PDB file of C-alpha atoms in Angstrom:
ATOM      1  CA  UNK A   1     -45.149   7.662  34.470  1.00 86.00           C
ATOM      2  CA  UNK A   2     -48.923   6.529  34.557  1.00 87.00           C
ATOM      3  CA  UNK A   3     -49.698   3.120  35.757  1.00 91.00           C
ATOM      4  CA  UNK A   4     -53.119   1.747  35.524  1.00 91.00           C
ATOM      5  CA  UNK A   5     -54.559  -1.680  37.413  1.00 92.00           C
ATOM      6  CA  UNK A   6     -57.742  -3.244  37.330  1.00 89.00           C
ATOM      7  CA  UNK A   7     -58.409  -7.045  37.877  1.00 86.00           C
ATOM      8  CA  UNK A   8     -61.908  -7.255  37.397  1.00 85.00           C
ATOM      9  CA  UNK A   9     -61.907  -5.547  33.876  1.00 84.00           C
ATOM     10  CA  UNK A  10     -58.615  -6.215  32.285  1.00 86.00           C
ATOM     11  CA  UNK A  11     -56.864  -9.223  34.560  1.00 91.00           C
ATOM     12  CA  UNK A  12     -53.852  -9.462  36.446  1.00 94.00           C
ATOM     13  CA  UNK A  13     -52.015  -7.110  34.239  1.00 95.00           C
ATOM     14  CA  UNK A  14     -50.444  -3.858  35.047  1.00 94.00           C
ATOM     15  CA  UNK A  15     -50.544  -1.164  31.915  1.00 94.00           C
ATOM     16  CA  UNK A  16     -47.559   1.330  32.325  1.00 94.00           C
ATOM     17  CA  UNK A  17     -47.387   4.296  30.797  1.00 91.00           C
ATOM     18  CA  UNK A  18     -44.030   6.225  30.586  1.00 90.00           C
ATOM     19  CA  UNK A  19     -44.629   9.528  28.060  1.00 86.00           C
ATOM     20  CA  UNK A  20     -47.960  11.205  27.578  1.00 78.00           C
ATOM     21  CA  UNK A  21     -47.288  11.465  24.016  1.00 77.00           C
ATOM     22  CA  UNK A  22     -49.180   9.169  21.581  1.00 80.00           C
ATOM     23  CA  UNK A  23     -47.324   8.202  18.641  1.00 84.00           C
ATOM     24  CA  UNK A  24     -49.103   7.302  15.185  1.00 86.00           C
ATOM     25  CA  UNK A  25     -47.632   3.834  15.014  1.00 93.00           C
ATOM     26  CA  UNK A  26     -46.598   1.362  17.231  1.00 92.00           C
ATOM     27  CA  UNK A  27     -44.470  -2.018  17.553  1.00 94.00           C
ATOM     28  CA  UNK A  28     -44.973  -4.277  20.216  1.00 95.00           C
ATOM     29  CA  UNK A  29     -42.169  -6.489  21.372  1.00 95.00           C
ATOM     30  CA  UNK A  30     -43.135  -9.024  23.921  1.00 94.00           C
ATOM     31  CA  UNK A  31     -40.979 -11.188  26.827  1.00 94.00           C
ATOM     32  CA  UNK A  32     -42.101 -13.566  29.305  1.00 95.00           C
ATOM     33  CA  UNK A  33     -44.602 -11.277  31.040  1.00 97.00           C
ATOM     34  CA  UNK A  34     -43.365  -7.939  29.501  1.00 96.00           C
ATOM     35  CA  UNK A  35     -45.122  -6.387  26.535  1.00 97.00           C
ATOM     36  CA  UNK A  36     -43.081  -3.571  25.300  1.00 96.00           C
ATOM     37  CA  UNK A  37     -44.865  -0.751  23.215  1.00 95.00           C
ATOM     38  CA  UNK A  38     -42.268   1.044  21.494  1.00 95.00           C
ATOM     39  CA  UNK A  39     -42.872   4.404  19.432  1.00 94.00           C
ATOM     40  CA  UNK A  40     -42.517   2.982  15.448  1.00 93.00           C
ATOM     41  CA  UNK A  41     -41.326   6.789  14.644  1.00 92.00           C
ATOM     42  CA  UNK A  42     -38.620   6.942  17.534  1.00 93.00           C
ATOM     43  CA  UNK A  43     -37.845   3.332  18.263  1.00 92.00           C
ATOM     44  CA  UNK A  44     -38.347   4.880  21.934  1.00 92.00           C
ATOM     45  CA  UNK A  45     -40.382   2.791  24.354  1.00 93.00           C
ATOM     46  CA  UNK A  46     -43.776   4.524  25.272  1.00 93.00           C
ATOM     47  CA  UNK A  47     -45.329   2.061  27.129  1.00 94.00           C
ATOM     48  CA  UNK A  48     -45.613  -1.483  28.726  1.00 96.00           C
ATOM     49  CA  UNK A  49     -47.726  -4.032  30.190  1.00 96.00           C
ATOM     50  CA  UNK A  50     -46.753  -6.581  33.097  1.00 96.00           C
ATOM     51  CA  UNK A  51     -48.753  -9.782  33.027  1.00 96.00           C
ATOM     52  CA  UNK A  52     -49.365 -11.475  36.524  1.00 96.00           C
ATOM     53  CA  UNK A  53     -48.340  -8.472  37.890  1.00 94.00           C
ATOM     54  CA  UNK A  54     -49.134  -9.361  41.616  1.00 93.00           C
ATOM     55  CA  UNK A  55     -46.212 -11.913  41.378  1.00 94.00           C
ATOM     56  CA  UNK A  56     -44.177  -8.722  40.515  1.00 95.00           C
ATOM     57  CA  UNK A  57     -46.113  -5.378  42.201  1.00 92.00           C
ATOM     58  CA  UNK A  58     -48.023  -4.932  45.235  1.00 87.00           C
ATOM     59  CA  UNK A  59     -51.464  -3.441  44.318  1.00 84.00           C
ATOM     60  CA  UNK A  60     -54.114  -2.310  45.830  1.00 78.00           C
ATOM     61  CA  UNK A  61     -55.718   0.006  43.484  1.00 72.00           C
ATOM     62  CA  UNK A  62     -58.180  -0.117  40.908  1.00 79.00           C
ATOM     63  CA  UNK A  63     -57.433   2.049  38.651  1.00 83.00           C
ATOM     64  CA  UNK A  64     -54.726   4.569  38.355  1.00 83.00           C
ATOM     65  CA  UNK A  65     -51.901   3.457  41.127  1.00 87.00           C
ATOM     66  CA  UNK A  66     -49.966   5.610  42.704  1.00 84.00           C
ATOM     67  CA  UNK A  67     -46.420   6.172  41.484  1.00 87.00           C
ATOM     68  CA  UNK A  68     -43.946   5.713  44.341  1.00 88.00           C
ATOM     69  CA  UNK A  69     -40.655   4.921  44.863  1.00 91.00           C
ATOM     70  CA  UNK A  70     -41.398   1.166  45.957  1.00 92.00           C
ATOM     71  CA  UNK A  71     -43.859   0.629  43.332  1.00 92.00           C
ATOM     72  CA  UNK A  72     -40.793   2.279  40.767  1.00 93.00           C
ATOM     73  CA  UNK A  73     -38.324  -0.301  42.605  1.00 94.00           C
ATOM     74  CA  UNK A  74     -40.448  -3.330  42.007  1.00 95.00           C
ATOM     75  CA  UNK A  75     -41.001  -2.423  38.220  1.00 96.00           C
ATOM     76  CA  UNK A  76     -37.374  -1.912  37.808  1.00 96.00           C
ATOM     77  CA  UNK A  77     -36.889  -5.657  39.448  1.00 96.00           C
ATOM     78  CA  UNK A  78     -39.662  -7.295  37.036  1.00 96.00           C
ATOM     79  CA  UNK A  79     -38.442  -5.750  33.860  1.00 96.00           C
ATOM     80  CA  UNK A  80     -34.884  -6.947  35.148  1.00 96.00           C
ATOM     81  CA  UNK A  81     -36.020 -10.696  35.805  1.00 96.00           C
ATOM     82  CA  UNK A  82     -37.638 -10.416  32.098  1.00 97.00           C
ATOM     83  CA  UNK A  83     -34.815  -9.765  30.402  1.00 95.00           C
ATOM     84  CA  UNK A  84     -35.929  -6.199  29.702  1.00 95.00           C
ATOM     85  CA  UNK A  85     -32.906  -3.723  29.914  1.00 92.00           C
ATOM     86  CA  UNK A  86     -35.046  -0.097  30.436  1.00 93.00           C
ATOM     87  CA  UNK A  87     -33.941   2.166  33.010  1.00 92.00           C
ATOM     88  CA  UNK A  88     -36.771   3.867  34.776  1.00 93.00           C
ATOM     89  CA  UNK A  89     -36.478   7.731  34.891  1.00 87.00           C
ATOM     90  CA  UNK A  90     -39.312   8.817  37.223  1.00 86.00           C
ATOM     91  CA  UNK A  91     -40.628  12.274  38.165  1.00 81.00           C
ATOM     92  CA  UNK A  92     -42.114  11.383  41.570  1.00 84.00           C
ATOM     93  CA  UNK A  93     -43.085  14.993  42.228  1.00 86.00           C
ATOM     94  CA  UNK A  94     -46.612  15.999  42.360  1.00 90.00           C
ATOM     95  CA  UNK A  95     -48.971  16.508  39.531  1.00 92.00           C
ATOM     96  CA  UNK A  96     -51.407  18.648  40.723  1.00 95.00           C
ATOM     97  CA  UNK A  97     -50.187  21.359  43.084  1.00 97.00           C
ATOM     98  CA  UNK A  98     -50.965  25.002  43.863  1.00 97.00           C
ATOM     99  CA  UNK A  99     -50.672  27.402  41.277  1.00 97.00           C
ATOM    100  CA  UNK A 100     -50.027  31.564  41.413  1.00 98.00           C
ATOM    101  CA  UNK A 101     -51.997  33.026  38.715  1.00 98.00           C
ATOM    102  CA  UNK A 102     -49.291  35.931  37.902  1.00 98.00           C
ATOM    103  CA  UNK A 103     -51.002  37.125  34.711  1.00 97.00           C
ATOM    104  CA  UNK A 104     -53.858  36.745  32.824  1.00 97.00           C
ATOM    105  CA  UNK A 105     -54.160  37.956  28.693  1.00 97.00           C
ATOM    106  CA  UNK A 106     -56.524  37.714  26.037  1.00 95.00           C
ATOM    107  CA  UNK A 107     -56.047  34.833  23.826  1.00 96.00           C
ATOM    108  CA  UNK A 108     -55.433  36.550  20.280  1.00 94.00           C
ATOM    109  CA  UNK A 109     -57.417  33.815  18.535  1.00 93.00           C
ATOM    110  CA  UNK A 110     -60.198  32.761  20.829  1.00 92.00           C
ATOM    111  CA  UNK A 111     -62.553  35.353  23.215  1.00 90.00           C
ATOM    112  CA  UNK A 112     -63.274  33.028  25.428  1.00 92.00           C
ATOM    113  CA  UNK A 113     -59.749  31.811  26.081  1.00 96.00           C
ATOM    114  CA  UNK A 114     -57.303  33.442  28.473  1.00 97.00           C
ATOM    115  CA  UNK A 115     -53.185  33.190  28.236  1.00 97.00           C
ATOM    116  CA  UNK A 116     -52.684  32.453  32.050  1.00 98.00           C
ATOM    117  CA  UNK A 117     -48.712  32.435  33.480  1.00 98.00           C
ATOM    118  CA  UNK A 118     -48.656  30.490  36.004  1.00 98.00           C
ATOM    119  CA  UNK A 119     -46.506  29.701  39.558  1.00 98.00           C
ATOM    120  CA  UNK A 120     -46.281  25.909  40.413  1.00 97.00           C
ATOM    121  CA  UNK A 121     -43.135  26.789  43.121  1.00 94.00           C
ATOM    122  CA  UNK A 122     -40.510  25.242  40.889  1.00 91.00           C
ATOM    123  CA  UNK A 123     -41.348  26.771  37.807  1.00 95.00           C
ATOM    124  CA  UNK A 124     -43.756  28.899  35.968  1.00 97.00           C
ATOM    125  CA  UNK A 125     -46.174  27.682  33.396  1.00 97.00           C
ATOM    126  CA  UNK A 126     -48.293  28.882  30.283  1.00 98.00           C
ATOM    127  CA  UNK A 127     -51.768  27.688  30.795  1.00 97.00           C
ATOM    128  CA  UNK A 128     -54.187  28.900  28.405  1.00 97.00           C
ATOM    129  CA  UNK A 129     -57.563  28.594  30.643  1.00 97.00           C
ATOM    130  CA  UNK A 130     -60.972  28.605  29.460  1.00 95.00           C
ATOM    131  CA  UNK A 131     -62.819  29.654  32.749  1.00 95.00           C
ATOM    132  CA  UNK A 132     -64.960  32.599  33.180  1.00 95.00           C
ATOM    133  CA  UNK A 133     -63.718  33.425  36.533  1.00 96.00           C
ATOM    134  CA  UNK A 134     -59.641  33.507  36.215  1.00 97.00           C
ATOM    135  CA  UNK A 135     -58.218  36.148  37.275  1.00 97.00           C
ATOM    136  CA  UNK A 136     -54.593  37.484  37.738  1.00 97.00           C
ATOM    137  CA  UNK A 137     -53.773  36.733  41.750  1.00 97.00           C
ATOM    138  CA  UNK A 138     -55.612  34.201  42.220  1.00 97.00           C
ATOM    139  CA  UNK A 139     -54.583  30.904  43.901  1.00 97.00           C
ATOM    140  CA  UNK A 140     -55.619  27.691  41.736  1.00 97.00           C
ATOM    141  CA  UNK A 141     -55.442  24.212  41.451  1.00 97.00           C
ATOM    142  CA  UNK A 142     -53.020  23.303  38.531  1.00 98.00           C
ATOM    143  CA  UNK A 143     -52.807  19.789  37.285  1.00 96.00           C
ATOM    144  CA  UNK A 144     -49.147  19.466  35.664  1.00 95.00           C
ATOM    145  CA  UNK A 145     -48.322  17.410  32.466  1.00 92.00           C
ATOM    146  CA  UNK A 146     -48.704  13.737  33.398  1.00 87.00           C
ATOM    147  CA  UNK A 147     -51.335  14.678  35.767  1.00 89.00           C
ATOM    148  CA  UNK A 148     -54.373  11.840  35.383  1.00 86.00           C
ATOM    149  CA  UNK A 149     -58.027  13.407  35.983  1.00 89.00           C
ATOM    150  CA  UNK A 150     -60.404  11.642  37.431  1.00 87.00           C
ATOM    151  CA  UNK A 151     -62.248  11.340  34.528  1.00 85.00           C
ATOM    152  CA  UNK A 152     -59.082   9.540  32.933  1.00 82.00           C
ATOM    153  CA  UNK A 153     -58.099  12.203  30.707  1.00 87.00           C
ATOM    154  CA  UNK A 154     -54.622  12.480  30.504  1.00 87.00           C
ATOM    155  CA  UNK A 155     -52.852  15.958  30.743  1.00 92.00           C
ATOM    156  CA  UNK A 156     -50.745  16.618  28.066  1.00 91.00           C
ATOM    157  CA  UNK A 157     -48.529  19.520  26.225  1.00 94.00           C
ATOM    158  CA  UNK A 158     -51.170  21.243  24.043  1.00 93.00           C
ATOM    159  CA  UNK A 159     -51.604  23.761  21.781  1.00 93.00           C
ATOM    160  CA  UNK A 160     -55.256  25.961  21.846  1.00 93.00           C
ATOM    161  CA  UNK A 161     -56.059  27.837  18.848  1.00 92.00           C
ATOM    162  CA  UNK A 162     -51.910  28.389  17.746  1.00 94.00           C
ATOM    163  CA  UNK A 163     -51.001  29.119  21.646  1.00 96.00           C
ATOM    164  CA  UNK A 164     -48.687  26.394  23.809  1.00 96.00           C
ATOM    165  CA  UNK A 165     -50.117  25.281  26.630  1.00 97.00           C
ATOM    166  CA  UNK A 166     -48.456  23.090  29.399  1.00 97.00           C
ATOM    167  CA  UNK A 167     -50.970  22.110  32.207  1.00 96.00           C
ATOM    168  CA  UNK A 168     -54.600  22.888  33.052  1.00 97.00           C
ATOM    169  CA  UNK A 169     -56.278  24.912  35.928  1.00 97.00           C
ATOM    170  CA  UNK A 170     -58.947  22.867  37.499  1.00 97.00           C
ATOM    171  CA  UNK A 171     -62.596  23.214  38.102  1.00 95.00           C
ATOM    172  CA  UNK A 172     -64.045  21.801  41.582  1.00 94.00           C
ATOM    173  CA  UNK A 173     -65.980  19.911  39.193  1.00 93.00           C
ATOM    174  CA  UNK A 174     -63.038  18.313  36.881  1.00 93.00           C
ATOM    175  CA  UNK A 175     -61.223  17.357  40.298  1.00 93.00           C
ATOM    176  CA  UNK A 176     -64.017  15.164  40.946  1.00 90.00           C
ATOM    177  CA  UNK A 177     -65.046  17.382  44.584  1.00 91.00           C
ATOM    178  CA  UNK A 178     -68.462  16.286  45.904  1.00 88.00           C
ATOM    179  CA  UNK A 179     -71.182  18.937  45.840  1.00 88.00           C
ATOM    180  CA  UNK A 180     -68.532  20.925  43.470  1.00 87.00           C
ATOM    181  CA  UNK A 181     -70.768  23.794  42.111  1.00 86.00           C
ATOM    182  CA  UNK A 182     -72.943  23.936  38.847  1.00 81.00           C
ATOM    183  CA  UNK A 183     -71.390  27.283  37.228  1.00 83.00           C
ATOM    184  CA  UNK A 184     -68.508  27.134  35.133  1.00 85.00           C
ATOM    185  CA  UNK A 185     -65.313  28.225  36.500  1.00 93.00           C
ATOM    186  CA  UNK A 186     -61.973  27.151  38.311  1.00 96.00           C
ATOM    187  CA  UNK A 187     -61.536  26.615  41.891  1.00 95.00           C
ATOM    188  CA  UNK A 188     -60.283  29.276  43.845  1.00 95.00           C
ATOM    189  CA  UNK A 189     -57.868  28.492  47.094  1.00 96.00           C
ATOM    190  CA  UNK A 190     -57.228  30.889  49.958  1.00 95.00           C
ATOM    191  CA  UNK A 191     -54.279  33.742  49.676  1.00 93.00           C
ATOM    192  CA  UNK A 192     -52.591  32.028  51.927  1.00 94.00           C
ATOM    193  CA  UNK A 193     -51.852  28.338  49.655  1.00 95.00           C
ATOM    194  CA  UNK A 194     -48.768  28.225  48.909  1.00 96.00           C
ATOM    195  CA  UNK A 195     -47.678  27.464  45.032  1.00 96.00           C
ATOM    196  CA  UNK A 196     -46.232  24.327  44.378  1.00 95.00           C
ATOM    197  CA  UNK A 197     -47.695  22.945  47.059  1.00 95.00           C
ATOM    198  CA  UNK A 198     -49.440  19.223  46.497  1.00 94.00           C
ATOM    199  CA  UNK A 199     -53.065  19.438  46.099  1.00 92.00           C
ATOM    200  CA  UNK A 200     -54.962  16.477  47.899  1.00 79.00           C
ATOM    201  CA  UNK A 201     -58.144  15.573  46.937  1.00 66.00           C
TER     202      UNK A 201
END
């Protein structure tokens, strides 16, 4: 789940996002202050909008807000008092943790792609990276599927040049670090991180 707020450029309204998928077409089904937007493909709901959200969520944020339990709990209540019946399955773990580069392969199709597996503590991920410096042992910064850059770019279940990729190894730069440097390449964290791990910024 991805939920965005900002007063001064879109209103009082609270845009929630519950898949990183984009479908082709949508339907939008509205209630009261609930705008559903529903997957035309799936009939599964991919997204939805709460108008005069402050009545219904405490926000600070402008911009992305973060997902927490309370802010789950109080979305849950103003679907409820809509007369919305969705059930709010939430991944509250971190999206952008420390990652164990375990291996490191040419991509078949690209030079200037790597095939990167890749320790996030709970699991193990194929990243394909395009950085110059990655390297087998390193420790990196991984932002997970779900994961919002700053720049606003989503991350997303990919495929680069016929190769899956699930997640992206970050750049001091794409994490939005001051003073990050000019060169290309990721950002490389002490031996001693530990994967999985949340990353702070």
């Amino acid at each position: 789940m991805n939920i965005f707020y900002n007063q001064n450029g879109v209103g009082d309204v609270l845009l929630v996002q519950l898949t990183t998928e984009r479908p082709e077409n949508r339907e939008i089904e509205s209630n009261k202050d609930i705008t559903l937007i529903i997957d035309e493909a799936t009939k599964k709901i991919v997204a939805f909008n709460v108008f005069n959200a402050s009545t219904y969520v405490k926000v600070e944020a402008d911009g992305q807000v973060e997902t927490t339990e309370e802010i789950v709990g109080q979305l849950q209540e103003a679907l409820k008092s809509n007369g919305i019946e969705l059930e709010l399955d939430v991944d509250l773990t971190p999206k952008f943790v420390v990652g164990h580069v375990i291996t490191k392969e040419k991509h078949p199709n690209a030079d200037k792609l790597s095939v990167c597996t890749v320790d996030v503590g709970n699991e193990t991920l194929q990243i394909v990276c395009g950085a110059p410096n990655v390297d087998a042992g390193q420790k990196v910064v991984v932002a997970k599927v779900g994961a919002v850059m700053p720049s606003g770019m989503v991350i997303r279940d990919a495929e680069l040049r016929g190769i899956a990729s699930s997640g992206m190894i970050c750049s001091a730069k794409e994490l939005g670090i001051p003073n990050a440097p000019v060169e290309k390449g990721i950002m490389v964290l002490s031996e001693d991180a530990t994967p999985g791990e949340p990353f702070t910024m």
